[in-house]
Tab-separated table of C-alpha atoms and ligand atoms in Angstrom:
chain	number	residue	atom	x	y	z
Q	1	MET	CA	-2.307	14.004	15.247
Q	2	LEU	CA	-1.026	17.524	16.243
Q	3	SER	CA	-2.597	19.811	18.690
Q	4	VAL	CA	-1.026	23.116	19.454
Q	5	SER	CA	-2.559	25.143	22.439
Q	6	GLY	CA	-1.591	28.448	23.881
Q	7	LEU	CA	1.792	28.601	22.019
Q	8	HIS	CA	4.037	31.439	22.882
Q	9	ALA	CA	7.495	31.896	21.206
Q	10	GLY	CA	9.772	34.420	19.703
Q	11	TYR	CA	13.478	35.564	19.502
Q	12	GLY	CA	15.131	37.094	22.618
Q	13	GLU	CA	12.969	39.649	23.959
Q	14	SER	CA	10.304	39.812	21.103
Q	15	THR	CA	7.416	37.533	21.234
Q	16	VAL	CA	6.134	36.535	17.770
Q	17	LEU	CA	3.545	33.903	18.783
Q	18	HIS	CA	0.955	35.100	21.325
Q	19	GLY	CA	-1.101	32.016	22.134
Q	20	LEU	CA	-1.483	30.087	18.966
Q	21	ASP	CA	-4.080	27.176	18.842
Q	22	PHE	CA	-4.650	24.929	16.035
Q	23	GLU	CA	-5.128	21.224	15.282
Q	24	LEU	CA	-4.183	18.780	12.407
Q	25	HIS	CA	-5.665	15.430	11.856
Q	26	ARG	CA	-4.176	12.558	10.085
Q	27	GLY	CA	-4.234	12.612	6.347
Q	28	GLU	CA	-5.204	16.372	6.211
Q	29	VAL	CA	-3.380	19.021	4.196
Q	30	ILE	CA	-3.689	22.266	6.338
Q	31	CYS	CA	-2.548	25.566	4.986
Q	32	LEU	CA	-1.440	28.310	7.324
Q	33	LEU	CA	-2.067	31.640	5.623
Q	34	GLY	CA	-1.358	35.066	6.726
Q	35	ALA	CA	0.537	38.214	5.923
Q	36	ASN	CA	4.252	38.720	5.983
Q	37	GLY	CA	5.452	38.612	9.570
Q	38	ALA	CA	2.316	37.026	11.017
Q	39	GLY	CA	4.581	34.195	12.533
Q	40	LYS	CA	4.044	31.501	10.036
Q	41	THR	CA	7.813	30.459	9.753
Q	42	THR	CA	8.312	30.951	13.343
Q	43	THR	CA	5.432	28.385	13.909
Q	44	MET	CA	7.271	25.817	11.645
Q	45	GLY	CA	10.430	26.595	13.586
Q	46	VAL	CA	8.783	25.832	16.963
Q	47	LEU	CA	7.244	22.549	15.540
Q	48	SER	CA	10.704	21.362	14.046
Q	49	GLY	CA	12.694	22.466	17.189
Q	50	LEU	CA	14.677	25.198	15.732
Q	51	VAL	CA	12.938	27.853	17.719
Q	52	ALA	CA	11.994	27.496	21.381
Q	53	ALA	CA	8.666	27.880	22.830
Q	54	SER	CA	8.108	30.122	26.053
Q	55	ALA	CA	4.802	28.887	26.857
Q	56	GLY	CA	2.055	26.415	25.606
Q	57	ARG	CA	1.684	22.858	24.637
Q	58	ILE	CA	2.114	20.772	21.494
Q	59	ARG	CA	0.807	17.239	21.486
Q	60	TYR	CA	1.954	14.972	18.685
Q	61	ASP	CA	0.437	11.551	18.473
Q	62	GLY	CA	-0.068	11.724	22.203
Q	63	ALA	CA	3.349	12.724	22.978
Q	64	ASP	CA	4.752	16.117	24.238
Q	65	LEU	CA	6.396	17.468	21.126
Q	66	LEU	CA	8.110	20.416	23.024
Q	67	ALA	CA	9.985	18.082	25.492
Q	68	MET	CA	11.644	16.353	22.326
Q	69	PRO	CA	14.865	17.542	20.852
Q	70	SER	CA	14.931	18.354	17.122
Q	71	HIS	CA	16.468	15.029	16.112
Q	72	GLU	CA	13.863	12.857	18.136
Q	73	ARG	CA	11.160	14.769	16.344
Q	74	VAL	CA	12.584	13.676	13.116
Q	75	MET	CA	12.616	10.162	14.295
Q	76	ALA	CA	9.026	10.515	15.252
Q	77	GLY	CA	8.260	11.432	11.791
Q	78	VAL	CA	8.192	15.266	11.802
Q	79	ALA	CA	10.259	16.810	8.905
Q	80	LEU	CA	10.677	20.302	7.729
Q	81	SER	CA	11.285	21.486	4.305
Q	82	PRO	CA	12.536	25.089	5.099
Q	83	GLU	CA	11.901	28.249	3.636
Q	84	GLY	CA	14.631	29.522	1.352
Q	85	ARG	CA	15.491	26.070	0.268
Q	86	LYS	CA	18.683	25.806	2.550
Q	87	VAL	CA	20.340	22.929	0.483
Q	88	PHE	CA	24.044	22.324	1.038
Q	89	PRO	CA	25.490	23.961	-2.084
Q	90	ASN	CA	28.827	22.106	-2.228
Q	91	LEU	CA	27.279	18.586	-1.860
Q	92	THR	CA	25.576	16.827	-4.979
Q	93	VAL	CA	21.808	16.221	-5.116
Q	94	GLU	CA	22.028	12.787	-3.992
Q	95	GLU	CA	24.408	13.618	-1.174
Q	96	ASN	CA	21.956	16.274	0.154
Q	97	LEU	CA	19.225	13.597	-0.213
Q	98	VAL	CA	21.102	11.064	1.709
Q	99	LEU	CA	21.666	13.637	4.468
Q	100	GLY	CA	17.803	13.750	5.052
Q	101	SER	CA	17.686	10.060	5.883
Q	102	PHE	CA	20.171	9.921	8.673
Q	103	ASN	CA	17.743	8.959	11.433
Q	104	VAL	CA	17.647	5.066	12.093
Q	105	ASN	CA	13.983	4.762	11.007
Q	106	ALA	CA	14.793	6.348	7.639
Q	107	ARG	CA	18.309	4.723	6.955
Q	108	ALA	CA	16.987	1.342	6.475
Q	109	GLN	CA	14.553	2.757	3.816
Q	110	ARG	CA	17.050	4.919	2.015
Q	111	LYS	CA	16.954	3.152	-1.229
Q	112	ARG	CA	13.276	2.999	-1.611
Q	113	LYS	CA	12.861	6.742	-0.540
Q	114	LEU	CA	15.684	7.848	-3.051
Q	115	ASP	CA	13.551	5.968	-5.891
Q	116	GLU	CA	10.352	7.540	-4.510
Q	117	VAL	CA	11.981	11.096	-4.609
Q	118	TYR	CA	13.465	10.447	-8.024
Q	119	ASP	CA	9.938	9.441	-9.224
Q	120	LEU	CA	8.448	12.513	-7.925
Q	121	PHE	CA	10.978	14.786	-9.302
Q	122	PRO	CA	12.862	13.237	-12.338
Q	123	ARG	CA	14.972	16.368	-12.603
Q	124	LEU	CA	16.568	15.533	-9.420
Q	125	ALA	CA	17.488	12.036	-10.612
Q	126	GLU	CA	18.934	13.641	-13.891
Q	127	ARG	CA	21.129	15.685	-11.760
Q	128	ARG	CA	21.893	13.360	-8.947
Q	129	ARG	CA	25.607	13.883	-9.320
Q	130	GLN	CA	25.649	17.782	-9.804
Q	131	SER	CA	26.545	20.205	-7.117
Q	132	SER	CA	23.381	21.502	-5.595
Q	133	GLY	CA	24.739	25.096	-5.678
Q	134	LEU	CA	24.718	25.022	-9.424
Q	135	MET	CA	21.006	24.233	-9.756
Q	136	SER	CA	18.157	26.579	-10.450
Q	137	GLY	CA	15.938	27.897	-7.577
Q	138	GLY	CA	13.148	25.508	-8.532
Q	139	GLU	CA	15.371	22.430	-8.658
Q	140	GLN	CA	16.902	23.624	-5.105
Q	141	GLN	CA	13.251	23.769	-3.814
Q	142	MET	CA	12.585	20.273	-5.236
Q	143	LEU	CA	15.559	19.084	-3.349
Q	144	ALA	CA	14.632	20.635	-0.141
Q	145	LEU	CA	11.285	18.901	-0.388
Q	146	GLY	CA	12.899	15.675	-1.433
Q	147	ARG	CA	15.381	15.794	1.471
Q	148	ALA	CA	12.472	16.132	3.933
Q	149	LEU	CA	10.774	13.120	2.277
Q	150	MET	CA	13.878	11.064	2.808
Q	151	ALA	CA	13.364	11.388	6.608
Q	152	ASN	CA	10.423	9.181	6.030
Q	153	PRO	CA	7.923	11.574	7.697
Q	154	ARG	CA	4.380	11.150	8.815
Q	155	LEU	CA	4.056	14.946	9.310
Q	156	LEU	CA	5.662	17.114	6.559
Q	157	LEU	CA	6.100	20.638	7.314
Q	158	LEU	CA	6.329	22.573	4.112
Q	159	ASP	CA	7.425	26.231	4.350
Q	160	GLU	CA	6.899	28.436	1.219
Q	161	PRO	CA	7.518	25.792	-1.296
Q	162	SER	CA	6.744	28.152	-4.294
Q	163	LEU	CA	8.519	31.166	-2.966
Q	164	GLY	CA	10.312	33.010	-5.852
Q	165	LEU	CA	9.608	30.247	-8.513
Q	166	ALA	CA	8.499	30.634	-12.090
Q	167	PRO	CA	4.661	29.737	-12.593
Q	168	LYS	CA	5.650	26.479	-14.265
Q	169	VAL	CA	7.817	25.339	-11.584
Q	170	VAL	CA	5.230	26.322	-8.939
Q	171	GLN	CA	2.963	23.967	-11.063
Q	172	THR	CA	5.311	21.126	-10.749
Q	173	MET	CA	5.820	21.827	-6.897
Q	174	PHE	CA	2.090	21.822	-6.396
Q	175	ALA	CA	1.611	18.604	-8.449
Q	176	ALA	CA	4.224	16.951	-6.171
Q	177	ILE	CA	2.330	18.181	-3.001
Q	178	ARG	CA	-0.708	16.627	-4.401
Q	179	THR	CA	1.011	13.275	-5.030
Q	180	ILE	CA	2.475	13.341	-1.485
Q	181	ALA	CA	-0.914	14.233	0.204
Q	182	ALA	CA	-2.431	11.250	-1.605
Q	183	THR	CA	0.045	8.911	0.519
Q	184	ASP	CA	-0.333	8.648	4.200
Q	185	ILE	CA	1.738	11.849	4.919
Q	186	THR	CA	-0.081	14.627	6.686
Q	187	ILE	CA	1.016	18.224	5.444
Q	188	LEU	CA	1.168	21.496	7.096
Q	189	LEU	CA	1.736	24.003	4.306
Q	190	VAL	CA	2.739	27.645	4.840
Q	191	GLU	CA	2.300	29.543	1.627
Q	192	GLN	CA	1.924	33.125	0.218
Q	193	ASN	CA	0.437	31.737	-2.852
Q	194	THR	CA	-3.050	31.595	-1.391
Q	195	HIS	CA	-4.699	30.357	-4.384
Q	196	ALA	CA	-2.271	27.561	-4.922
Q	197	ALA	CA	-2.367	26.634	-1.245
Q	198	LEU	CA	-6.242	26.534	-1.112
Q	199	SER	CA	-6.278	24.240	-4.238
Q	200	VAL	CA	-4.127	21.500	-2.398
Q	201	ALA	CA	-5.485	22.074	1.208
Q	202	THR	CA	-8.358	20.363	2.841
Q	203	ARG	CA	-8.668	23.169	5.565
Q	204	GLY	CA	-6.838	26.020	6.691
Q	205	TYR	CA	-6.063	28.641	9.156
Q	206	VAL	CA	-5.405	32.411	8.832
Q	207	MET	CA	-2.723	33.842	11.177
Q	208	ALA	CA	-2.355	37.621	12.288
Q	209	ALA	CA	0.103	38.878	14.688
Q	210	GLY	CA	1.078	35.464	16.296
Q	211	ARG	CA	-2.488	34.058	16.544
Q	212	ILE	CA	-5.194	32.171	14.653
Q	213	VAL	CA	-7.790	34.673	13.461
Q	214	HIS	CA	-9.776	32.540	11.325
Q	215	ALA	CA	-10.239	28.843	10.427
Q	216	GLY	CA	-12.428	27.170	7.852
Q	217	ASP	CA	-12.513	24.832	4.975
Q	218	THR	CA	-11.191	25.900	1.598
Q	219	THR	CA	-14.456	27.138	0.281
Q	220	GLU	CA	-15.126	29.303	3.205
Q	221	LEU	CA	-11.411	30.526	3.367
Q	222	ARG	CA	-11.567	31.578	-0.306
Q	223	ALA	CA	-14.582	33.745	0.542
Q	224	SER	CA	-13.481	35.262	3.714
Q	225	PRO	CA	-12.577	38.847	4.174
Q	226	GLU	CA	-9.491	37.824	6.425
Q	227	VAL	CA	-8.036	35.742	3.680
Q	228	ARG	CA	-8.517	38.543	1.040
Q	229	GLU	CA	-6.911	40.755	3.581
Q	230	ALA	CA	-4.018	38.450	4.237
Q	231	PHE	CA	-3.594	37.899	0.508
Q	232	ILE	CA	-3.420	41.485	-0.311
Q	233	GLY	CA	-1.139	42.148	2.729
Q	234	GLY	CA	1.117	39.236	1.613
Q	235	LYS	CA	4.399	39.337	-0.471
W	1	ATP	P1	7.292	35.618	6.183
W	1	ATP	O1	6.326	35.356	5.144
W	1	ATP	O2	7.965	37.018	6.097
W	1	ATP	O3	8.161	34.422	6.464
W	1	ATP	P2	6.067	34.871	8.658
W	1	ATP	O4	4.445	34.904	8.812
W	1	ATP	O5	6.662	33.402	8.216
W	1	ATP	O6	6.344	35.892	7.512
W	1	ATP	P3	7.929	34.989	10.670
W	1	ATP	O7	9.173	34.725	9.665
W	1	ATP	O8	7.538	33.857	11.621
W	1	ATP	O9	6.665	35.430	9.868
W	1	ATP	O10	8.344	36.118	11.295
W	1	ATP	C1	7.554	36.693	12.328
W	1	ATP	C2	8.328	38.032	13.050
W	1	ATP	O11	9.435	37.382	13.778
W	1	ATP	C3	8.629	38.959	12.168
W	1	ATP	O12	8.608	40.327	12.706
W	1	ATP	C4	10.251	38.803	12.041
W	1	ATP	O13	10.999	39.880	11.903
W	1	ATP	C5	10.568	38.027	13.296
W	1	ATP	N1	11.650	37.102	13.099
W	1	ATP	C6	11.732	36.086	12.309
W	1	ATP	N2	12.978	35.426	12.511
W	1	ATP	C7	13.528	35.890	13.429
W	1	ATP	C8	14.993	35.703	14.022
W	1	ATP	N3	15.739	34.768	13.581
W	1	ATP	N4	15.361	36.627	14.861
W	1	ATP	C9	14.555	37.695	15.308
W	1	ATP	N5	13.327	37.996	14.732
W	1	ATP	C10	12.846	37.133	13.779
């Protein structure tokens, strides 16, 4: 479904991704592990079109993803749930969710998608008329994920869904990720919580200094020194 090869990207003069290669097949949940600063969020940025690539290729369902502007990628089914939640604080929960469904493909299914998101996170249904800025960190994270689902994605990019959340809320988030994974949505998960990530993933990659340094199934990754190193080096 997704094939990244020789990807270089960065910010101004500084290159962060130095020839990244990885693949995702339909139906997989792939986790991208690695220490702070390895380039995981930058990878998500390039995939969603927020960060420009300077070299390399990304094929998505046979198409050249890098040639597509961000809004076309959303239409093609690529949706990002960004790190740090980034909900619109002055809008209500439901207004934030509706903003996720602005592309033509998603708009027609808005009602059904809203019901699905509210089923997944009943807390959001209870708070649908509340200002998002007044919600807890965990609720805002649910909202960021819900908003990405409203775009009717086929490939969901999940950047640090458990960052800064209390253990109970982390459990809620991962239960939701499992539910989403059981649908036809393919997931790329960036997560500092290695144990939680490996509990939902089918396979994973370890990044260091803008490259993949290790790949394997979850059993291998749990046992690998690279993962231990990344885990210990993480936040
Ligand atoms: P983290 O867990 O800290 O998010 P990460 O693996 O996701 O780690 P990135 O956020 O991709 O790493 O950051 C990789 C490098 O790019 C870091 O050195 C960071 O300082 C730099 N960087 C990230 N965002 C920007 C930006 N907007 N402008 C300039 N440099 C940036």
